[in-house]
């Protein structure tokens, strides 16, 4: 499954917003399709923090193996740094 | 920023006195802070390349996130954070419970450690147990170190510095006599 992150917004800053997004990801995407692998597509995302991303990633990793979570279009420097931060911890 | 405005910020930080200069830069809610952060991008773009711009903007976002994430139920008076958006500096400050109280509740110093602020900026420790998080300030320090010449933070009696600044703003705000249990962070580039 490909999740287009820009559909959650282009400026993704706070942890509560990330938590809201995680609930949508869980109930409207992952559970619905019994998804086993996820690609996060960051095309169009202008600003991201690790707090926002962490909430979404932690929710996905409850049912998807870490190796089956991938990323694309992560050129924006804040997106790239947020991915590095979340996966380094 | 002139010395009178710096004094007004110090008066708010130490005593909670909100005047016009402080009031117009005060974000009562997270949504207010986020909106100002997004619009700040156009100012940052004048002095930072696009790669640095997004890293600095995201780092400021994490500083603001901390104000609201860690102080719920612990505000000294008016909830919110001061967010001053300069051309070459940014200030984020709150009158919450501060790093020592937040981190001290869940973290014990290892031998040789003496500063909660240093731990907060260099170690992955969450101040909001039982959550296993705490990346925000490390993320901010790493990126600000790469993109800016100075980061200074005060909380309680502690100061944490990355780089150097001789600006009137840094000297005024980070003076050891400016003490409160909240948190005040200044970035300059």
PDB file of C-alpha atoms in Angstrom:
ATOM      1  CA  UNK A   1       0.000   0.000   0.000  1.00  0.00           C
ATOM      2  CA  UNK A   2       1.215   3.501  -0.813  1.00  0.00           C
ATOM      3  CA  UNK A   3       0.242   6.220   1.666  1.00  0.00           C
ATOM      4  CA  UNK A   4       0.376   9.723   0.196  1.00  0.00           C
ATOM      5  CA  UNK A   5       1.444  11.790   3.184  1.00  0.00           C
ATOM      6  CA  UNK A   6       0.490  15.102   1.555  1.00  0.00           C
ATOM      7  CA  UNK A   7      -3.122  14.036   1.915  1.00  0.00           C
ATOM      8  CA  UNK A   8      -2.623  14.541   5.670  1.00  0.00           C
ATOM      9  CA  UNK A   9      -1.196  18.015   5.080  1.00  0.00           C
ATOM     10  CA  UNK A  10       1.920  19.691   3.740  1.00  0.00           C
ATOM     11  CA  UNK A  11       3.153  21.112   7.081  1.00  0.00           C
ATOM     12  CA  UNK A  12       3.172  18.271   9.601  1.00  0.00           C
ATOM     13  CA  UNK A  13       4.415  19.599  12.904  1.00  0.00           C
ATOM     14  CA  UNK A  14       2.822  18.470  16.140  1.00  0.00           C
ATOM     15  CA  UNK A  15       2.542  15.138  17.903  1.00  0.00           C
ATOM     16  CA  UNK A  16      -1.247  15.413  18.478  1.00  0.00           C
ATOM     17  CA  UNK A  17      -1.732  15.982  14.730  1.00  0.00           C
ATOM     18  CA  UNK A  18       0.470  12.959  14.124  1.00  0.00           C
ATOM     19  CA  UNK A  19      -1.643  10.938  16.540  1.00  0.00           C
ATOM     20  CA  UNK A  20      -4.802  11.944  14.674  1.00  0.00           C
ATOM     21  CA  UNK A  21      -3.170  10.926  11.404  1.00  0.00           C
ATOM     22  CA  UNK A  22      -2.077   7.621  12.939  1.00  0.00           C
ATOM     23  CA  UNK A  23      -5.666   6.818  13.892  1.00  0.00           C
ATOM     24  CA  UNK A  24      -6.811   7.514  10.349  1.00  0.00           C
ATOM     25  CA  UNK A  25      -3.971   5.379   8.970  1.00  0.00           C
ATOM     26  CA  UNK A  26      -4.931   2.557  11.312  1.00  0.00           C
ATOM     27  CA  UNK A  27      -8.679   2.531  10.818  1.00  0.00           C
ATOM     28  CA  UNK A  28      -9.132   3.780   7.264  1.00  0.00           C
ATOM     29  CA  UNK A  29      -6.118   2.175   5.571  1.00  0.00           C
ATOM     30  CA  UNK A  30      -4.243  -0.558   7.455  1.00  0.00           C
ATOM     31  CA  UNK A  31      -7.134  -2.450   9.042  1.00  0.00           C
ATOM     32  CA  UNK A  32      -9.378  -1.992   6.027  1.00  0.00           C
ATOM     33  CA  UNK A  33      -6.984  -3.689   3.646  1.00  0.00           C
ATOM     34  CA  UNK A  34      -5.191  -5.955   6.136  1.00  0.00           C
ATOM     35  CA  UNK A  35      -1.996  -4.377   4.835  1.00  0.00           C
ATOM     36  CA  UNK A  36       1.320  -6.220   5.161  1.00  0.00           C
ATOM     37  CA  UNK A  37       3.620  -3.642   3.551  1.00  0.00           C
ATOM     38  CA  UNK A  38       3.510   0.164   3.424  1.00  0.00           C
ATOM     39  CA  UNK A  39       5.326   2.761   1.349  1.00  0.00           C
ATOM     40  CA  UNK A  40       5.142   6.312   2.666  1.00  0.00           C
ATOM     41  CA  UNK A  41       5.202   8.806  -0.219  1.00  0.00           C
ATOM     42  CA  UNK A  42       6.381  12.253   0.916  1.00  0.00           C
ATOM     43  CA  UNK A  43       5.930  14.014  -2.420  1.00  0.00           C
ATOM     44  CA  UNK A  44       4.584  17.526  -1.782  1.00  0.00           C
ATOM     45  CA  UNK A  45       5.384  17.589   1.947  1.00  0.00           C
ATOM     46  CA  UNK A  46       6.950  20.958   2.809  1.00  0.00           C
ATOM     47  CA  UNK A  47       7.700  20.603   6.513  1.00  0.00           C
ATOM     48  CA  UNK A  48       7.855  17.633   8.853  1.00  0.00           C
ATOM     49  CA  UNK A  49       8.989  17.050  12.417  1.00  0.00           C
ATOM     50  CA  UNK A  50      10.026  13.754  14.042  1.00  0.00           C
ATOM     51  CA  UNK A  51       7.150  14.144  16.512  1.00  0.00           C
ATOM     52  CA  UNK A  52       4.536  13.960  13.775  1.00  0.00           C
ATOM     53  CA  UNK A  53       6.246  11.164  11.886  1.00  0.00           C
ATOM     54  CA  UNK A  54       6.931   9.117  15.014  1.00  0.00           C
ATOM     55  CA  UNK A  55       3.235   8.833  15.818  1.00  0.00           C
ATOM     56  CA  UNK A  56       2.392   7.537  12.348  1.00  0.00           C
ATOM     57  CA  UNK A  57       5.360   5.174  12.100  1.00  0.00           C
ATOM     58  CA  UNK A  58       4.788   3.665  15.559  1.00  0.00           C
ATOM     59  CA  UNK A  59       1.176   2.946  14.639  1.00  0.00           C
ATOM     60  CA  UNK A  60       2.151   1.290  11.360  1.00  0.00           C
ATOM     61  CA  UNK A  61       4.832  -0.822  13.048  1.00  0.00           C
ATOM     62  CA  UNK A  62       2.226  -2.372  15.342  1.00  0.00           C
ATOM     63  CA  UNK A  63       1.140  -4.582  12.454  1.00  0.00           C
ATOM     64  CA  UNK A  64       3.729  -4.121   9.688  1.00  0.00           C
ATOM     65  CA  UNK A  65       7.272  -5.455   9.922  1.00  0.00           C
ATOM     66  CA  UNK A  66       9.960  -2.772   9.976  1.00  0.00           C
ATOM     67  CA  UNK A  67      11.551  -4.187   6.806  1.00  0.00           C
ATOM     68  CA  UNK A  68       8.237  -3.800   4.987  1.00  0.00           C
ATOM     69  CA  UNK A  69       7.895  -0.095   5.748  1.00  0.00           C
ATOM     70  CA  UNK A  70       9.586   1.931   3.001  1.00  0.00           C
ATOM     71  CA  UNK A  71       9.788   5.572   1.895  1.00  0.00           C
ATOM     72  CA  UNK A  72       9.810   7.467  -1.373  1.00  0.00           C
ATOM     73  CA  UNK A  73      10.159  11.101  -2.437  1.00  0.00           C
ATOM     74  CA  UNK A  74      11.863  12.002   0.841  1.00  0.00           C
ATOM     75  CA  UNK A  75      14.110  14.718  -0.622  1.00  0.00           C
ATOM     76  CA  UNK A  76      12.828  17.562   1.580  1.00  0.00           C
ATOM     77  CA  UNK A  77      15.496  18.128   4.237  1.00  0.00           C
ATOM     78  CA  UNK A  78      13.034  18.121   7.150  1.00  0.00           C
ATOM     79  CA  UNK A  79      11.469  14.880   5.900  1.00  0.00           C
ATOM     80  CA  UNK A  80      14.871  13.242   5.468  1.00  0.00           C
ATOM     81  CA  UNK A  81      16.052  14.371   8.921  1.00  0.00           C
ATOM     82  CA  UNK A  82      12.797  13.256  10.560  1.00  0.00           C
ATOM     83  CA  UNK A  83      13.084   9.768   9.044  1.00  0.00           C
ATOM     84  CA  UNK A  84      16.693   9.507  10.229  1.00  0.00           C
ATOM     85  CA  UNK A  85      15.736  10.640  13.723  1.00  0.00           C
ATOM     86  CA  UNK A  86      12.740   8.348  14.128  1.00  0.00           C
ATOM     87  CA  UNK A  87      14.605   5.284  12.884  1.00  0.00           C
ATOM     88  CA  UNK A  88      17.777   6.004  14.837  1.00  0.00           C
ATOM     89  CA  UNK A  89      15.946   5.818  18.158  1.00  0.00           C
TER      90      UNK A  89
ATOM     91  CA  UNK B   1      15.378  44.225  19.006  1.00  0.00           C
ATOM     92  CA  UNK B   2      16.201  47.053  21.411  1.00  0.00           C
ATOM     93  CA  UNK B   3      17.112  46.812  25.091  1.00  0.00           C
ATOM     94  CA  UNK B   4      13.651  47.907  26.211  1.00  0.00           C
ATOM     95  CA  UNK B   5      12.055  45.032  24.305  1.00  0.00           C
ATOM     96  CA  UNK B   6      14.600  42.600  25.748  1.00  0.00           C
ATOM     97  CA  UNK B   7      13.741  43.837  29.237  1.00  0.00           C
ATOM     98  CA  UNK B   8      10.056  43.313  28.496  1.00  0.00           C
ATOM     99  CA  UNK B   9      10.730  39.718  27.483  1.00  0.00           C
ATOM    100  CA  UNK B  10      12.728  39.158  30.669  1.00  0.00           C
ATOM    101  CA  UNK B  11       9.927  40.702  32.751  1.00  0.00           C
ATOM    102  CA  UNK B  12       7.455  38.298  31.193  1.00  0.00           C
ATOM    103  CA  UNK B  13       9.725  35.273  31.514  1.00  0.00           C
ATOM    104  CA  UNK B  14      10.603  35.897  35.148  1.00  0.00           C
ATOM    105  CA  UNK B  15       7.389  37.460  36.448  1.00  0.00           C
ATOM    106  CA  UNK B  16       4.671  36.756  33.889  1.00  0.00           C
ATOM    107  CA  UNK B  17       4.072  40.398  33.027  1.00  0.00           C
ATOM    108  CA  UNK B  18       2.552  40.536  29.559  1.00  0.00           C
ATOM    109  CA  UNK B  19       2.915  43.859  27.776  1.00  0.00           C
ATOM    110  CA  UNK B  20       2.149  44.845  24.206  1.00  0.00           C
ATOM    111  CA  UNK B  21       5.477  43.709  22.771  1.00  0.00           C
ATOM    112  CA  UNK B  22       5.199  40.300  24.386  1.00  0.00           C
ATOM    113  CA  UNK B  23       1.470  39.963  23.851  1.00  0.00           C
ATOM    114  CA  UNK B  24       1.572  40.259  20.087  1.00  0.00           C
ATOM    115  CA  UNK B  25       4.124  37.427  19.908  1.00  0.00           C
ATOM    116  CA  UNK B  26       2.381  35.153  22.392  1.00  0.00           C
ATOM    117  CA  UNK B  27       0.784  31.944  21.084  1.00  0.00           C
ATOM    118  CA  UNK B  28      -2.006  30.808  23.367  1.00  0.00           C
ATOM    119  CA  UNK B  29      -2.573  27.567  21.495  1.00  0.00           C
ATOM    120  CA  UNK B  30      -0.594  25.032  19.532  1.00  0.00           C
ATOM    121  CA  UNK B  31      -2.611  25.919  16.425  1.00  0.00           C
ATOM    122  CA  UNK B  32      -1.588  29.553  16.781  1.00  0.00           C
ATOM    123  CA  UNK B  33       2.072  28.558  17.097  1.00  0.00           C
ATOM    124  CA  UNK B  34       1.885  26.241  14.072  1.00  0.00           C
ATOM    125  CA  UNK B  35       0.254  28.902  11.909  1.00  0.00           C
ATOM    126  CA  UNK B  36       2.946  31.436  12.793  1.00  0.00           C
ATOM    127  CA  UNK B  37       5.652  28.836  12.180  1.00  0.00           C
ATOM    128  CA  UNK B  38       4.339  28.090   8.686  1.00  0.00           C
ATOM    129  CA  UNK B  39       4.160  31.772   7.722  1.00  0.00           C
ATOM    130  CA  UNK B  40       7.674  32.273   9.172  1.00  0.00           C
ATOM    131  CA  UNK B  41       8.970  30.249   6.235  1.00  0.00           C
ATOM    132  CA  UNK B  42       8.876  33.287   3.966  1.00  0.00           C
ATOM    133  CA  UNK B  43      11.098  35.220   6.408  1.00  0.00           C
ATOM    134  CA  UNK B  44      13.527  32.327   6.815  1.00  0.00           C
ATOM    135  CA  UNK B  45      13.772  31.985   3.036  1.00  0.00           C
ATOM    136  CA  UNK B  46      15.433  35.415   2.844  1.00  0.00           C
ATOM    137  CA  UNK B  47      18.499  34.262   4.742  1.00  0.00           C
ATOM    138  CA  UNK B  48      18.601  30.457   4.532  1.00  0.00           C
ATOM    139  CA  UNK B  49      18.927  28.062   1.616  1.00  0.00           C
ATOM    140  CA  UNK B  50      15.924  25.788   1.122  1.00  0.00           C
ATOM    141  CA  UNK B  51      17.612  22.778   2.745  1.00  0.00           C
ATOM    142  CA  UNK B  52      18.575  24.773   5.828  1.00  0.00           C
ATOM    143  CA  UNK B  53      15.242  26.584   5.899  1.00  0.00           C
ATOM    144  CA  UNK B  54      13.208  23.395   6.379  1.00  0.00           C
ATOM    145  CA  UNK B  55      15.625  22.025   8.977  1.00  0.00           C
ATOM    146  CA  UNK B  56      15.536  25.242  10.999  1.00  0.00           C
ATOM    147  CA  UNK B  57      11.762  25.513  10.630  1.00  0.00           C
ATOM    148  CA  UNK B  58      11.265  21.899  11.745  1.00  0.00           C
ATOM    149  CA  UNK B  59      13.640  22.434  14.681  1.00  0.00           C
ATOM    150  CA  UNK B  60      11.694  25.507  15.793  1.00  0.00           C
ATOM    151  CA  UNK B  61       8.581  23.355  15.426  1.00  0.00           C
ATOM    152  CA  UNK B  62      10.000  20.845  17.886  1.00  0.00           C
ATOM    153  CA  UNK B  63      10.866  23.614  20.353  1.00  0.00           C
ATOM    154  CA  UNK B  64       7.273  24.850  20.161  1.00  0.00           C
ATOM    155  CA  UNK B  65       5.926  21.310  20.402  1.00  0.00           C
ATOM    156  CA  UNK B  66       7.807  20.878  23.657  1.00  0.00           C
ATOM    157  CA  UNK B  67       6.195  23.986  25.135  1.00  0.00           C
ATOM    158  CA  UNK B  68       2.756  22.487  24.685  1.00  0.00           C
ATOM    159  CA  UNK B  69       3.612  18.784  25.111  1.00  0.00           C
ATOM    160  CA  UNK B  70       5.395  19.066  28.441  1.00  0.00           C
ATOM    161  CA  UNK B  71       3.464  21.760  30.252  1.00  0.00           C
ATOM    162  CA  UNK B  72      -0.131  20.613  30.123  1.00  0.00           C
ATOM    163  CA  UNK B  73      -1.409  20.988  33.681  1.00  0.00           C
ATOM    164  CA  UNK B  74       1.766  22.790  34.754  1.00  0.00           C
ATOM    165  CA  UNK B  75       1.494  26.347  33.405  1.00  0.00           C
ATOM    166  CA  UNK B  76       2.563  28.994  35.891  1.00  0.00           C
ATOM    167  CA  UNK B  77      -0.068  31.409  34.580  1.00  0.00           C
ATOM    168  CA  UNK B  78      -1.288  31.989  31.002  1.00  0.00           C
ATOM    169  CA  UNK B  79      -0.896  28.817  28.885  1.00  0.00           C
ATOM    170  CA  UNK B  80       1.132  29.263  25.729  1.00  0.00           C
ATOM    171  CA  UNK B  81       4.519  30.205  24.408  1.00  0.00           C
ATOM    172  CA  UNK B  82       6.309  33.335  23.321  1.00  0.00           C
ATOM    173  CA  UNK B  83       7.411  33.032  19.686  1.00  0.00           C
ATOM    174  CA  UNK B  84       9.479  35.943  18.397  1.00  0.00           C
ATOM    175  CA  UNK B  85      10.365  35.588  14.739  1.00  0.00           C
ATOM    176  CA  UNK B  86      13.340  37.714  13.768  1.00  0.00           C
ATOM    177  CA  UNK B  87      15.123  37.931  10.432  1.00  0.00           C
ATOM    178  CA  UNK B  88      18.259  36.291  11.841  1.00  0.00           C
ATOM    179  CA  UNK B  89      17.086  34.989  15.193  1.00  0.00           C
ATOM    180  CA  UNK B  90      14.179  33.169  16.754  1.00  0.00           C
ATOM    181  CA  UNK B  91      13.034  32.965  20.363  1.00  0.00           C
ATOM    182  CA  UNK B  92      10.708  30.319  21.787  1.00  0.00           C
ATOM    183  CA  UNK B  93       9.920  30.528  25.499  1.00  0.00           C
ATOM    184  CA  UNK B  94       7.328  29.296  27.949  1.00  0.00           C
ATOM    185  CA  UNK B  95       6.381  29.715  31.576  1.00  0.00           C
ATOM    186  CA  UNK B  96       5.772  26.054  32.190  1.00  0.00           C
ATOM    187  CA  UNK B  97       7.379  23.635  34.596  1.00  0.00           C
ATOM    188  CA  UNK B  98      10.795  23.550  32.951  1.00  0.00           C
ATOM    189  CA  UNK B  99      13.199  20.828  31.913  1.00  0.00           C
ATOM    190  CA  UNK B 100      14.362  19.895  35.410  1.00  0.00           C
ATOM    191  CA  UNK B 101      10.870  19.078  36.647  1.00  0.00           C
ATOM    192  CA  UNK B 102       9.836  17.356  33.422  1.00  0.00           C
ATOM    193  CA  UNK B 103      12.976  15.270  32.982  1.00  0.00           C
ATOM    194  CA  UNK B 104      13.819  14.864  36.661  1.00  0.00           C
ATOM    195  CA  UNK B 105      10.609  12.909  37.149  1.00  0.00           C
ATOM    196  CA  UNK B 106      11.814  10.133  34.863  1.00  0.00           C
ATOM    197  CA  UNK B 107      15.604  10.398  34.697  1.00  0.00           C
ATOM    198  CA  UNK B 108      18.410  10.005  37.217  1.00  0.00           C
ATOM    199  CA  UNK B 109      21.808  11.508  36.463  1.00  0.00           C
ATOM    200  CA  UNK B 110      24.564   9.107  35.505  1.00  0.00           C
ATOM    201  CA  UNK B 111      27.926   9.694  37.218  1.00  0.00           C
ATOM    202  CA  UNK B 112      29.404  12.955  35.956  1.00  0.00           C
ATOM    203  CA  UNK B 113      26.136  14.413  34.717  1.00  0.00           C
ATOM    204  CA  UNK B 114      25.030  17.647  36.341  1.00  0.00           C
ATOM    205  CA  UNK B 115      22.762  19.392  33.847  1.00  0.00           C
ATOM    206  CA  UNK B 116      19.211  18.384  32.968  1.00  0.00           C
ATOM    207  CA  UNK B 117      19.368  20.700  29.966  1.00  0.00           C
ATOM    208  CA  UNK B 118      22.446  18.970  28.612  1.00  0.00           C
ATOM    209  CA  UNK B 119      20.770  15.594  29.027  1.00  0.00           C
ATOM    210  CA  UNK B 120      17.652  16.915  27.294  1.00  0.00           C
ATOM    211  CA  UNK B 121      19.642  18.146  24.295  1.00  0.00           C
ATOM    212  CA  UNK B 122      21.982  15.176  23.976  1.00  0.00           C
ATOM    213  CA  UNK B 123      20.214  12.008  25.192  1.00  0.00           C
ATOM    214  CA  UNK B 124      17.059  10.281  24.028  1.00  0.00           C
ATOM    215  CA  UNK B 125      15.056  10.394  27.252  1.00  0.00           C
ATOM    216  CA  UNK B 126      11.382  11.169  27.333  1.00  0.00           C
ATOM    217  CA  UNK B 127      10.097  13.584  29.922  1.00  0.00           C
ATOM    218  CA  UNK B 128       6.631  12.155  29.461  1.00  0.00           C
ATOM    219  CA  UNK B 129       6.785   8.599  30.779  1.00  0.00           C
ATOM    220  CA  UNK B 130       5.478   6.034  29.952  1.00  0.00           C
ATOM    221  CA  UNK B 131       6.062   7.208  26.358  1.00  0.00           C
ATOM    222  CA  UNK B 132       9.355   5.962  24.978  1.00  0.00           C
ATOM    223  CA  UNK B 133      10.198   9.102  23.024  1.00  0.00           C
ATOM    224  CA  UNK B 134      12.306  12.200  23.393  1.00  0.00           C
ATOM    225  CA  UNK B 135      13.862  12.990  20.073  1.00  0.00           C
ATOM    226  CA  UNK B 136      12.748  16.580  19.688  1.00  0.00           C
ATOM    227  CA  UNK B 137      15.590  18.489  21.318  1.00  0.00           C
ATOM    228  CA  UNK B 138      18.269  16.177  19.888  1.00  0.00           C
ATOM    229  CA  UNK B 139      16.788  16.776  16.454  1.00  0.00           C
ATOM    230  CA  UNK B 140      16.779  20.540  17.073  1.00  0.00           C
ATOM    231  CA  UNK B 141      20.358  20.626  18.380  1.00  0.00           C
ATOM    232  CA  UNK B 142      21.750  18.567  15.526  1.00  0.00           C
ATOM    233  CA  UNK B 143      20.062  20.649  12.839  1.00  0.00           C
ATOM    234  CA  UNK B 144      20.672  24.014  14.443  1.00  0.00           C
ATOM    235  CA  UNK B 145      24.327  23.078  14.908  1.00  0.00           C
ATOM    236  CA  UNK B 146      24.493  22.403  11.164  1.00  0.00           C
ATOM    237  CA  UNK B 147      22.573  25.468   9.975  1.00  0.00           C
ATOM    238  CA  UNK B 148      23.003  28.203  12.589  1.00  0.00           C
ATOM    239  CA  UNK B 149      25.844  29.738  14.571  1.00  0.00           C
ATOM    240  CA  UNK B 150      24.151  29.783  17.956  1.00  0.00           C
ATOM    241  CA  UNK B 151      21.650  28.039  20.176  1.00  0.00           C
ATOM    242  CA  UNK B 152      21.187  29.093  23.787  1.00  0.00           C
ATOM    243  CA  UNK B 153      18.697  27.671  26.242  1.00  0.00           C
ATOM    244  CA  UNK B 154      17.816  28.633  29.819  1.00  0.00           C
ATOM    245  CA  UNK B 155      15.653  26.643  32.228  1.00  0.00           C
ATOM    246  CA  UNK B 156      15.708  27.042  36.007  1.00  0.00           C
ATOM    247  CA  UNK B 157      19.318  27.917  36.849  1.00  0.00           C
ATOM    248  CA  UNK B 158      20.777  25.965  33.942  1.00  0.00           C
ATOM    249  CA  UNK B 159      22.138  27.212  30.624  1.00  0.00           C
ATOM    250  CA  UNK B 160      22.929  25.115  27.568  1.00  0.00           C
ATOM    251  CA  UNK B 161      24.906  26.670  24.720  1.00  0.00           C
ATOM    252  CA  UNK B 162      25.881  25.516  21.251  1.00  0.00           C
ATOM    253  CA  UNK B 163      28.190  27.967  19.515  1.00  0.00           C
ATOM    254  CA  UNK B 164      28.827  31.556  20.545  1.00  0.00           C
ATOM    255  CA  UNK B 165      26.954  34.806  20.397  1.00  0.00           C
ATOM    256  CA  UNK B 166      27.924  38.306  21.460  1.00  0.00           C
ATOM    257  CA  UNK B 167      24.554  39.802  20.531  1.00  0.00           C
ATOM    258  CA  UNK B 168      22.720  42.064  22.950  1.00  0.00           C
ATOM    259  CA  UNK B 169      19.771  39.690  22.727  1.00  0.00           C
ATOM    260  CA  UNK B 170      21.788  36.616  23.762  1.00  0.00           C
ATOM    261  CA  UNK B 171      23.556  38.484  26.564  1.00  0.00           C
ATOM    262  CA  UNK B 172      20.282  39.924  27.840  1.00  0.00           C
ATOM    263  CA  UNK B 173      18.164  36.789  27.713  1.00  0.00           C
ATOM    264  CA  UNK B 174      20.727  34.211  28.780  1.00  0.00           C
ATOM    265  CA  UNK B 175      22.111  36.148  31.712  1.00  0.00           C
ATOM    266  CA  UNK B 176      22.272  33.881  34.795  1.00  0.00           C
ATOM    267  CA  UNK B 177      20.132  36.385  36.697  1.00  0.00           C
ATOM    268  CA  UNK B 178      17.210  35.693  34.317  1.00  0.00           C
ATOM    269  CA  UNK B 179      15.757  32.740  36.135  1.00  0.00           C
ATOM    270  CA  UNK B 180      12.454  30.968  35.937  1.00  0.00           C
ATOM    271  CA  UNK B 181      11.353  27.366  35.990  1.00  0.00           C
ATOM    272  CA  UNK B 182      10.078  27.696  32.415  1.00  0.00           C
ATOM    273  CA  UNK B 183      12.216  27.285  29.313  1.00  0.00           C
ATOM    274  CA  UNK B 184      13.665  29.904  26.984  1.00  0.00           C
ATOM    275  CA  UNK B 185      15.519  29.069  23.764  1.00  0.00           C
ATOM    276  CA  UNK B 186      17.243  31.492  21.421  1.00  0.00           C
ATOM    277  CA  UNK B 187      18.574  30.579  17.976  1.00  0.00           C
ATOM    278  CA  UNK B 188      20.701  32.874  15.808  1.00  0.00           C
ATOM    279  CA  UNK B 189      21.919  32.355  12.244  1.00  0.00           C
TER     280      UNK B 189
END
